[in-house]
């Protein structure tokens, strides 16, 4: 009986990632979230800029565009995820992406695109190439999806905090 329950739980956990495909816009992997907030554009800009600085504290994660008047912050960053298997052991694998945060009074938008995986040995795969074979690349797709969704959730949490809590 214990084995049946274990097998059922494993089947559920493997299928919990909706058969694998990532969101696509114009042929590219593209995540987007638009949310309303109760603050001015200036306050939202401070929150977003602080979030960016706190989230990406590596020199490899750099803000590419910072326009306070337009309410736009664009940068490139990565999230380190563990990969590997029983034979190779743990291998760091970075999920790289471009993040565009656009701010207006009472709302903001985050877009995540140009997504790719890069191993410490230099091997690189675009999210689009991985997304072509979802059954074969389920683990990679889940790493990408989790990283992008975690970023969106993290920004959302930062944007609802009062400015004086930063």
Short mmCIF file of C-alpha atoms in Angstrom, two decimals:
data_model
loop_
_atom_site.label_atom_id
_atom_site.label_comp_id
_atom_site.label_asym_id
_atom_site.label_seq_id
_atom_site.Cartn_x
_atom_site.Cartn_y
_atom_site.Cartn_z
CA UNK A 1 0.00 0.00 0.00
CA UNK A 2 2.83 2.41 0.85
CA UNK A 3 4.38 1.79 -2.57
CA UNK A 4 1.12 2.64 -4.36
CA UNK A 5 0.82 5.92 -2.47
CA UNK A 6 4.47 6.79 -3.21
CA UNK A 7 4.01 6.04 -6.92
CA UNK A 8 0.84 8.15 -7.03
CA UNK A 9 2.59 11.08 -5.33
CA UNK A 10 5.52 10.87 -7.74
CA UNK A 11 3.17 10.80 -10.73
CA UNK A 12 1.36 13.88 -9.44
CA UNK A 13 4.60 15.78 -8.82
CA UNK A 14 5.95 14.95 -12.30
CA UNK A 15 2.72 16.07 -13.96
CA UNK A 16 2.27 19.23 -11.89
CA UNK A 17 4.16 21.28 -14.50
CA UNK A 18 1.39 21.46 -17.17
CA UNK A 19 3.18 19.25 -19.70
CA UNK A 20 6.01 21.69 -19.95
CA UNK A 21 5.50 24.42 -22.49
CA UNK A 22 6.57 27.95 -21.64
CA UNK A 23 4.56 31.08 -22.57
CA UNK A 24 5.37 32.29 -26.10
CA UNK A 25 4.88 35.69 -27.73
CA UNK A 26 6.05 36.33 -31.30
CA UNK A 27 7.96 33.05 -31.31
CA UNK A 28 9.94 33.84 -28.14
CA UNK A 29 9.55 32.79 -24.50
CA UNK A 30 7.91 35.76 -22.84
CA UNK A 31 6.57 36.29 -19.32
CA UNK A 32 4.50 39.35 -18.42
CA UNK A 33 2.60 40.52 -15.39
CA UNK A 34 0.72 43.80 -14.93
CA UNK A 35 -0.45 44.79 -11.46
CA UNK A 36 -2.12 47.75 -9.80
CA UNK A 37 -0.49 49.33 -6.77
CA UNK A 38 -1.45 52.07 -4.36
CA UNK A 39 1.42 54.49 -4.82
CA UNK A 40 2.73 57.17 -7.11
CA UNK A 41 5.03 56.60 -10.06
CA UNK A 42 7.96 58.04 -8.06
CA UNK A 43 7.35 55.68 -5.12
CA UNK A 44 6.89 52.69 -7.43
CA UNK A 45 10.14 53.56 -9.21
CA UNK A 46 12.03 53.56 -5.89
CA UNK A 47 10.49 50.19 -4.99
CA UNK A 48 11.35 48.65 -8.36
CA UNK A 49 14.90 50.01 -8.36
CA UNK A 50 15.45 48.78 -4.80
CA UNK A 51 14.04 45.36 -5.73
CA UNK A 52 16.39 45.17 -8.70
CA UNK A 53 19.41 46.09 -6.56
CA UNK A 54 18.49 43.61 -3.80
CA UNK A 55 17.60 40.77 -6.15
CA UNK A 56 20.64 41.00 -8.41
CA UNK A 57 23.65 41.78 -6.26
CA UNK A 58 26.14 40.25 -8.69
CA UNK A 59 28.31 42.26 -11.05
CA UNK A 60 27.02 39.94 -13.79
CA UNK A 61 23.51 41.28 -13.24
CA UNK A 62 23.54 44.80 -14.61
CA UNK A 63 20.90 47.43 -15.23
CA UNK A 64 21.08 48.28 -18.93
CA UNK A 65 18.56 51.14 -19.00
CA UNK A 66 17.39 53.32 -16.12
CA UNK A 67 15.00 56.15 -17.04
CA UNK A 68 13.23 57.56 -13.99
CA UNK A 69 11.16 60.08 -16.02
CA UNK A 70 9.87 57.40 -18.39
CA UNK A 71 9.49 54.91 -15.51
CA UNK A 72 11.56 52.19 -17.18
CA UNK A 73 14.24 49.90 -15.75
CA UNK A 74 15.74 47.21 -17.99
CA UNK A 75 18.43 44.79 -16.95
CA UNK A 76 19.95 41.40 -17.50
CA UNK A 77 20.22 38.93 -14.68
CA UNK A 78 20.34 35.28 -13.78
CA UNK A 79 19.09 32.84 -11.21
CA UNK A 80 21.33 29.95 -10.21
CA UNK A 81 19.61 26.59 -10.12
CA UNK A 82 21.13 23.22 -9.27
CA UNK A 83 21.21 20.62 -12.04
CA UNK A 84 22.98 17.32 -12.51
CA UNK A 85 22.19 13.73 -11.67
CA UNK A 86 23.51 10.77 -9.69
CA UNK A 87 26.44 10.35 -12.09
CA UNK A 88 27.53 13.99 -12.51
CA UNK A 89 26.63 15.25 -9.08
CA UNK A 90 25.35 18.76 -8.51
CA UNK A 91 26.09 21.23 -11.32
CA UNK A 92 25.12 24.91 -11.08
CA UNK A 93 23.00 25.94 -14.05
CA UNK A 94 22.05 29.58 -14.49
CA UNK A 95 18.77 30.76 -15.95
CA UNK A 96 19.58 34.07 -17.72
CA UNK A 97 16.98 36.62 -18.82
CA UNK A 98 16.26 40.24 -19.61
CA UNK A 99 13.83 42.04 -17.29
CA UNK A 100 11.87 45.13 -18.28
CA UNK A 101 9.95 46.95 -15.54
CA UNK A 102 7.67 49.78 -16.67
CA UNK A 103 6.06 52.02 -14.05
CA UNK A 104 3.09 54.40 -14.11
CA UNK A 105 0.98 55.98 -11.38
CA UNK A 106 -0.92 53.15 -9.74
CA UNK A 107 0.45 50.28 -11.84
CA UNK A 108 3.55 48.52 -13.07
CA UNK A 109 4.46 45.85 -15.61
CA UNK A 110 7.26 43.31 -15.56
CA UNK A 111 8.33 41.52 -18.71
CA UNK A 112 10.88 38.71 -18.81
CA UNK A 113 12.36 37.64 -22.16
CA UNK A 114 15.60 36.56 -23.90
CA UNK A 115 15.65 33.54 -21.60
CA UNK A 116 18.40 30.93 -21.82
CA UNK A 117 20.19 28.31 -19.70
CA UNK A 118 23.94 28.33 -19.24
CA UNK A 119 25.98 25.71 -17.38
CA UNK A 120 29.21 26.50 -15.60
CA UNK A 121 31.04 24.69 -18.41
CA UNK A 122 29.71 27.28 -20.89
CA UNK A 123 27.03 25.14 -22.55
CA UNK A 124 24.10 27.40 -23.51
CA UNK A 125 20.54 26.59 -24.65
CA UNK A 126 17.82 29.08 -25.50
CA UNK A 127 14.45 28.62 -23.86
CA UNK A 128 12.88 28.41 -27.31
CA UNK A 129 15.08 25.45 -28.34
CA UNK A 130 14.31 23.68 -25.06
CA UNK A 131 10.60 24.44 -25.44
CA UNK A 132 10.48 22.60 -28.81
CA UNK A 133 10.79 19.25 -27.02
CA UNK A 134 8.75 19.60 -23.83
CA UNK A 135 8.58 15.89 -22.95
CA UNK A 136 12.34 15.47 -23.23
CA UNK A 137 13.19 18.75 -21.43
CA UNK A 138 10.68 18.80 -18.60
CA UNK A 139 13.31 19.50 -15.90
CA UNK A 140 14.86 22.37 -17.86
CA UNK A 141 11.47 23.89 -18.62
CA UNK A 142 10.51 23.68 -14.95
CA UNK A 143 13.76 25.46 -13.93
CA UNK A 144 13.03 28.26 -16.37
CA UNK A 145 9.36 28.53 -15.42
CA UNK A 146 10.08 28.50 -11.68
CA UNK A 147 12.80 31.15 -12.03
CA UNK A 148 10.61 33.53 -14.04
CA UNK A 149 7.54 33.06 -11.85
CA UNK A 150 9.63 33.52 -8.69
CA UNK A 151 10.97 36.83 -10.05
CA UNK A 152 7.45 38.06 -10.80
CA UNK A 153 6.24 37.06 -7.31
CA UNK A 154 9.27 38.67 -5.68
CA UNK A 155 8.69 41.98 -7.46
CA UNK A 156 5.00 41.87 -6.58
CA UNK A 157 5.85 41.44 -2.90
CA UNK A 158 8.33 44.34 -3.04
CA UNK A 159 5.85 46.63 -4.81
CA UNK A 160 3.19 46.31 -2.11
CA UNK A 161 5.58 47.18 0.74
CA UNK A 162 5.49 50.76 2.00
CA UNK A 163 8.46 52.84 0.79
CA UNK A 164 9.69 53.48 4.35
CA UNK A 165 10.19 49.68 4.84
CA UNK A 166 13.06 49.60 2.33
#
